PDB file of C-alpha atoms in Angstrom:
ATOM      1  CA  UNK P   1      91.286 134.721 145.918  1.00 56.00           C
ATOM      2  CA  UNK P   2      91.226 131.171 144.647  1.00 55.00           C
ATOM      3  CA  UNK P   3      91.798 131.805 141.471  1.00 54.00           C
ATOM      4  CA  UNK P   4      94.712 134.273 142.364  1.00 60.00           C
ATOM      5  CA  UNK P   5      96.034 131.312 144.481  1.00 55.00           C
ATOM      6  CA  UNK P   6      95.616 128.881 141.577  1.00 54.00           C
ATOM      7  CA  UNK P   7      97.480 131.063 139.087  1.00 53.00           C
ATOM      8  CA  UNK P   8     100.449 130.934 141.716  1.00 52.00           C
ATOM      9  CA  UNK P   9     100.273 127.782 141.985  1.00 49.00           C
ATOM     10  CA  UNK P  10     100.304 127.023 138.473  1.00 54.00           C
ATOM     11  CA  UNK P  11     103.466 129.499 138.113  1.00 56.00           C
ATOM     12  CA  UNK P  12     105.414 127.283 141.039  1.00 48.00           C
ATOM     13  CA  UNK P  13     104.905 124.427 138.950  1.00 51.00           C
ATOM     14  CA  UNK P  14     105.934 125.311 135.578  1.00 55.00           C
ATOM     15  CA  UNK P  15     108.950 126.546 137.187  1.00 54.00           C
ATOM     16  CA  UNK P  16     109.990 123.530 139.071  1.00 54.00           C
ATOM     17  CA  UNK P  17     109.009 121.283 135.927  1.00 51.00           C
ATOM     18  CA  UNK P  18     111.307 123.548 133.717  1.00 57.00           C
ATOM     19  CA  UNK P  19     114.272 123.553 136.189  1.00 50.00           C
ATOM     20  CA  UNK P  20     113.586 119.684 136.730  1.00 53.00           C
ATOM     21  CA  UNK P  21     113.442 119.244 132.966  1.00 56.00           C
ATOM     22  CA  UNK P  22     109.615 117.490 133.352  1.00 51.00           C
ATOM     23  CA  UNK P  23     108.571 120.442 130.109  1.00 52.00           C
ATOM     24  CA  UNK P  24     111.410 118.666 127.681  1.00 49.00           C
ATOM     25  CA  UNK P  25     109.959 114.976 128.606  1.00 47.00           C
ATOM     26  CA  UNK P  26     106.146 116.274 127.903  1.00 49.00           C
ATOM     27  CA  UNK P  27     107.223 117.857 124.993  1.00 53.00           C
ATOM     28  CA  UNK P  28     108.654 114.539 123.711  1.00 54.00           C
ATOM     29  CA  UNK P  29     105.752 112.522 124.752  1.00 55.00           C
ATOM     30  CA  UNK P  30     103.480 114.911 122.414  1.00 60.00           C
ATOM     31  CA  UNK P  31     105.688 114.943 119.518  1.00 73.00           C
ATOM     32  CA  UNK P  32     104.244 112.726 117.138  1.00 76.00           C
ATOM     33  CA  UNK P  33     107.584 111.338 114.809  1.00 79.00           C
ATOM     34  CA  UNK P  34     107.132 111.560 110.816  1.00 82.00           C
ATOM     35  CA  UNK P  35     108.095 109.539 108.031  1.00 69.00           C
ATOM     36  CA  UNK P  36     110.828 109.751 105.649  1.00 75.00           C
ATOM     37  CA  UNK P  37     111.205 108.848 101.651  1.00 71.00           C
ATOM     38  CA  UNK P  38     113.688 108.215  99.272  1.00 72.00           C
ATOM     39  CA  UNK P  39     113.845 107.765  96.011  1.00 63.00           C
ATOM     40  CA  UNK P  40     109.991 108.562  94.730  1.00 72.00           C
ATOM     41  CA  UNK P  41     108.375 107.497  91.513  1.00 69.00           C
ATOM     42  CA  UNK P  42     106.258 109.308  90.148  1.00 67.00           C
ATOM     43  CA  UNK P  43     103.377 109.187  87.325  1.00 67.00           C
ATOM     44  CA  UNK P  44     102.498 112.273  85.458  1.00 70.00           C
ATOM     45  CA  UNK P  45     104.499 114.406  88.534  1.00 75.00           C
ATOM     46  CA  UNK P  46     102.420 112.394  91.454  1.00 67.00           C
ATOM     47  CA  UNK P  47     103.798 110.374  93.878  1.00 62.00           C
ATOM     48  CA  UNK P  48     103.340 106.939  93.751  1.00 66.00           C
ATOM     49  CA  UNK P  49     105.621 105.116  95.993  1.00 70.00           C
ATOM     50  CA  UNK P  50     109.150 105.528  97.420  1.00 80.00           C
ATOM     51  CA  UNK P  51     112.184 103.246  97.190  1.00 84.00           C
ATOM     52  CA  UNK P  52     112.200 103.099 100.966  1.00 89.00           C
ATOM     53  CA  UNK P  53     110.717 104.434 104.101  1.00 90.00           C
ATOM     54  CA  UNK P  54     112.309 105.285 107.473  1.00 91.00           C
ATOM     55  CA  UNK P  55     110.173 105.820 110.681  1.00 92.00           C
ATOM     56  CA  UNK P  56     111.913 105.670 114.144  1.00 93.00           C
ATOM     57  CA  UNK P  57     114.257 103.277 113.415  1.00 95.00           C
ATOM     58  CA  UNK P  58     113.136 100.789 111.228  1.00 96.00           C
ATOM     59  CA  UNK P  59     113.522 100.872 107.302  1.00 96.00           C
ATOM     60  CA  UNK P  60     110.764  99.321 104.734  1.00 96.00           C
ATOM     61  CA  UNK P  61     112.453  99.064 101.201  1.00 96.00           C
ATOM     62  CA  UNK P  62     110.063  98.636  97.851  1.00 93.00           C
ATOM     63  CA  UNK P  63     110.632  95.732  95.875  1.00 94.00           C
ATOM     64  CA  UNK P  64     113.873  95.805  93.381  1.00 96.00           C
ATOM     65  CA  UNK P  65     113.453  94.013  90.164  1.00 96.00           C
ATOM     66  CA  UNK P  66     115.826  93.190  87.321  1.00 96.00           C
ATOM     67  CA  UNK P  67     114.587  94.037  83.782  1.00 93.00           C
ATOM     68  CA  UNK P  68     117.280  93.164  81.312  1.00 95.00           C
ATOM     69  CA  UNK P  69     117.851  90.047  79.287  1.00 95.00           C
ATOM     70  CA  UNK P  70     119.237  87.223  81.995  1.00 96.00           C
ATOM     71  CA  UNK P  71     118.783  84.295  84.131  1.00 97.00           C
ATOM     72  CA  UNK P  72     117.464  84.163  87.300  1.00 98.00           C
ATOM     73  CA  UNK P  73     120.983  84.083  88.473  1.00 98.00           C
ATOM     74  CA  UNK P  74     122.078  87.390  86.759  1.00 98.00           C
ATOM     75  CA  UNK P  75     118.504  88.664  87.915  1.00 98.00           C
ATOM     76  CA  UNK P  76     119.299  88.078  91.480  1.00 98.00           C
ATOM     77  CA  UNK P  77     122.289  89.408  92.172  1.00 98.00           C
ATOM     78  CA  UNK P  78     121.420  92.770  90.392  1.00 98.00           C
ATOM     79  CA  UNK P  79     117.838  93.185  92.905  1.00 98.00           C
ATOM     80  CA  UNK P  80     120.552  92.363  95.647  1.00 98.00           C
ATOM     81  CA  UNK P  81     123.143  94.750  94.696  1.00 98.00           C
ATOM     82  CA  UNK P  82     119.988  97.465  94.330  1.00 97.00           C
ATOM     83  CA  UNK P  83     118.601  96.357  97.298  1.00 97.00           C
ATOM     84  CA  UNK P  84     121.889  97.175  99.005  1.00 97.00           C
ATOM     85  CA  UNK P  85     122.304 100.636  97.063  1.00 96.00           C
ATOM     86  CA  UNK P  86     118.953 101.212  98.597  1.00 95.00           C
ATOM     87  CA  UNK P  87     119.456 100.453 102.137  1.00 97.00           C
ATOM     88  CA  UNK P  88     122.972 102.147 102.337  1.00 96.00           C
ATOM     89  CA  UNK P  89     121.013 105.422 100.791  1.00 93.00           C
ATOM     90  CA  UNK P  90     118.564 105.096 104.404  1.00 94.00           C
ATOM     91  CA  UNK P  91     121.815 104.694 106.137  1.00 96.00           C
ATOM     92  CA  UNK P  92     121.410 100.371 106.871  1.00 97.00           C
ATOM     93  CA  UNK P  93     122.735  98.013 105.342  1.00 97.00           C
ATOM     94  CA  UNK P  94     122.777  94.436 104.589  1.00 97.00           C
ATOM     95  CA  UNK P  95     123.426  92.547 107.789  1.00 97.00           C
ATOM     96  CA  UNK P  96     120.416  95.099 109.517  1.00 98.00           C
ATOM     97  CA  UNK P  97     117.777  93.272 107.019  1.00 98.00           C
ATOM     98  CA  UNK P  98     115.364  91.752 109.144  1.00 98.00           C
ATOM     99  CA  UNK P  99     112.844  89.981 106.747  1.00 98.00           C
ATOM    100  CA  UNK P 100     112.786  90.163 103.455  1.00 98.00           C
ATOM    101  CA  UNK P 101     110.105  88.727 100.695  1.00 98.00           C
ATOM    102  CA  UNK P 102     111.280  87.336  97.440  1.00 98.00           C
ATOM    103  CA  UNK P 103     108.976  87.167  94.423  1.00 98.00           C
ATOM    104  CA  UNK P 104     109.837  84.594  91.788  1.00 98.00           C
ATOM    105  CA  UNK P 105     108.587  84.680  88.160  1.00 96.00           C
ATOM    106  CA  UNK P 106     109.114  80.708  88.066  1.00 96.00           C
ATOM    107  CA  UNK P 107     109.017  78.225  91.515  1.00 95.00           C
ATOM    108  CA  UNK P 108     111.421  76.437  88.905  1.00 97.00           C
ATOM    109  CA  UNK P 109     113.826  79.447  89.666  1.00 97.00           C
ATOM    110  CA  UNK P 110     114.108  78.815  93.585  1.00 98.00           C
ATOM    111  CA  UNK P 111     117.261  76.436  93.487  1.00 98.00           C
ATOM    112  CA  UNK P 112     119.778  78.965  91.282  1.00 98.00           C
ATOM    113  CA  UNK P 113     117.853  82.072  93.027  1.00 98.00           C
ATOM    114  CA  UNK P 114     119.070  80.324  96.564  1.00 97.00           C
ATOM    115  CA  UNK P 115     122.652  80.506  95.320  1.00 98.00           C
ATOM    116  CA  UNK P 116     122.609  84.449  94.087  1.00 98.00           C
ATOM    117  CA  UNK P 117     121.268  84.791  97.409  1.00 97.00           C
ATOM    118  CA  UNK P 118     123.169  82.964  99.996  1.00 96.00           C
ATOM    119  CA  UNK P 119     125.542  84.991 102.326  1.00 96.00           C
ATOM    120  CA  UNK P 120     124.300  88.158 101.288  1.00 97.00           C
ATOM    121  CA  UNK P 121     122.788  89.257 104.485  1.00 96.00           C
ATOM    122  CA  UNK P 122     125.870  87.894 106.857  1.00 93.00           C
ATOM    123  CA  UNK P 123     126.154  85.106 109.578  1.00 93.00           C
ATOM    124  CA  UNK P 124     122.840  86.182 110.406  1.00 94.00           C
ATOM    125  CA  UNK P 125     120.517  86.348 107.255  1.00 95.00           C
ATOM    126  CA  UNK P 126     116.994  87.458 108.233  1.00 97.00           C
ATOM    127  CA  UNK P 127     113.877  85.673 108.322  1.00 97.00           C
ATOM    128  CA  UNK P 128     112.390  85.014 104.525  1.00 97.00           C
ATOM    129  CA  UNK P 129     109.090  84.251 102.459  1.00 98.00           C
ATOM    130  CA  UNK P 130     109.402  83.314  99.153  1.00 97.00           C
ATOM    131  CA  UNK P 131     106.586  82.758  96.856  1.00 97.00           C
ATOM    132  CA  UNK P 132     106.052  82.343  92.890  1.00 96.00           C
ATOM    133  CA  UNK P 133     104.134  84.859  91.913  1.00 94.00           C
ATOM    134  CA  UNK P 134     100.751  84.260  89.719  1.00 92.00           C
ATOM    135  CA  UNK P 135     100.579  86.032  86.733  1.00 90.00           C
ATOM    136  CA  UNK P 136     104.826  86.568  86.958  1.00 88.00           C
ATOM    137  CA  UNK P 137     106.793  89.367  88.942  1.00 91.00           C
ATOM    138  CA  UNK P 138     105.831  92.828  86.974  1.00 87.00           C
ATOM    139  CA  UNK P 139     107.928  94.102  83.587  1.00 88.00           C
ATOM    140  CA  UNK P 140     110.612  91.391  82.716  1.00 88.00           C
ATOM    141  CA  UNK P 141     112.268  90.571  85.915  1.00 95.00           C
ATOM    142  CA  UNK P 142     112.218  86.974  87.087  1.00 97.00           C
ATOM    143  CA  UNK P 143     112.727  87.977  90.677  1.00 98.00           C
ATOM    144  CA  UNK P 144     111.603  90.743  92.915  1.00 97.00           C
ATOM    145  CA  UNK P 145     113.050  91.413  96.214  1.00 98.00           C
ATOM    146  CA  UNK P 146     111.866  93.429  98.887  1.00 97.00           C
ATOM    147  CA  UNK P 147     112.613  94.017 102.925  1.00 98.00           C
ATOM    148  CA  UNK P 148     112.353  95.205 106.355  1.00 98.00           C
ATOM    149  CA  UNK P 149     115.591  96.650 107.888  1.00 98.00           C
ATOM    150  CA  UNK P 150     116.153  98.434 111.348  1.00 97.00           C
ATOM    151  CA  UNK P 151     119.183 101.245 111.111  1.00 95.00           C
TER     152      UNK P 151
END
């Protein structure tokens, strides 16, 4: 008898759950949200990182680098215009950059990489680190840019 009741109980609940919607919001709550990629590299046909990577609504982009004869100057505003090709391909865009780390080959470089840069990312640019990199920025770039955007 209990158990019969408890089974019809059971039943009266899921019912007024699914007619008061309650079964969509639990479903939701258990529905863990993935990751998306764009843009992968790969070595000998396995992965090794992606040019960006959505989750929710947030956007990570890999660092951009220049490598082709130039100055910093010419260097910077090609990793910006990538950047940009980047973020528009994960549907943001400039002005949604939130932070963004710059890798310089040279400390030297900071002053002419500062004027490549400026008004880029709008009226409100996002929050920055930049750093000169030990060693230098990988391949021949003499910047690397990388960043955090929302969409």
């Amino acid at each position: 008898m209990k158990t019969e009741r408890r089974s019809i109980l059971k039943k009266l609940f899921t019912s007024i759950a699914g007619v008061a919607g309650l079964g969509t919001v639990a479903k939701a709550a258990d529905a863990t949200p993935e990751k998306e990629v764009g843009n992968i590299t790969t070595i000998q046909d396995v992965p090794l990182f992606s040019g960006h990577t959505k989750f929710n609504n947030m956007v990570f982009v890999a660092g951009k680098g220049a490598h082709f004869e130039g100055d910093i100057t010419a260097h910077t505003k090609h990793v910006l215009d990538e950047l940009e090709k980047e973020l528009i391909a994960a549907g943001s865009s400039m002005s949604k950059v939130l932070k963004c780390s710059v890798f310089l080959h040279d400390l030297g470089d900071y002053k002419a990489m500062n004027e490549a840069y400026k008004g880029r990312f709008g009226d409100k640019p996002p929050v920055r680190t930049t750093v000169a990199v030990y060693g230098g920025v990988p391949g021949d770039s003499l910047v690397e840019i990388d960043c955090i955007a929302y969409i």
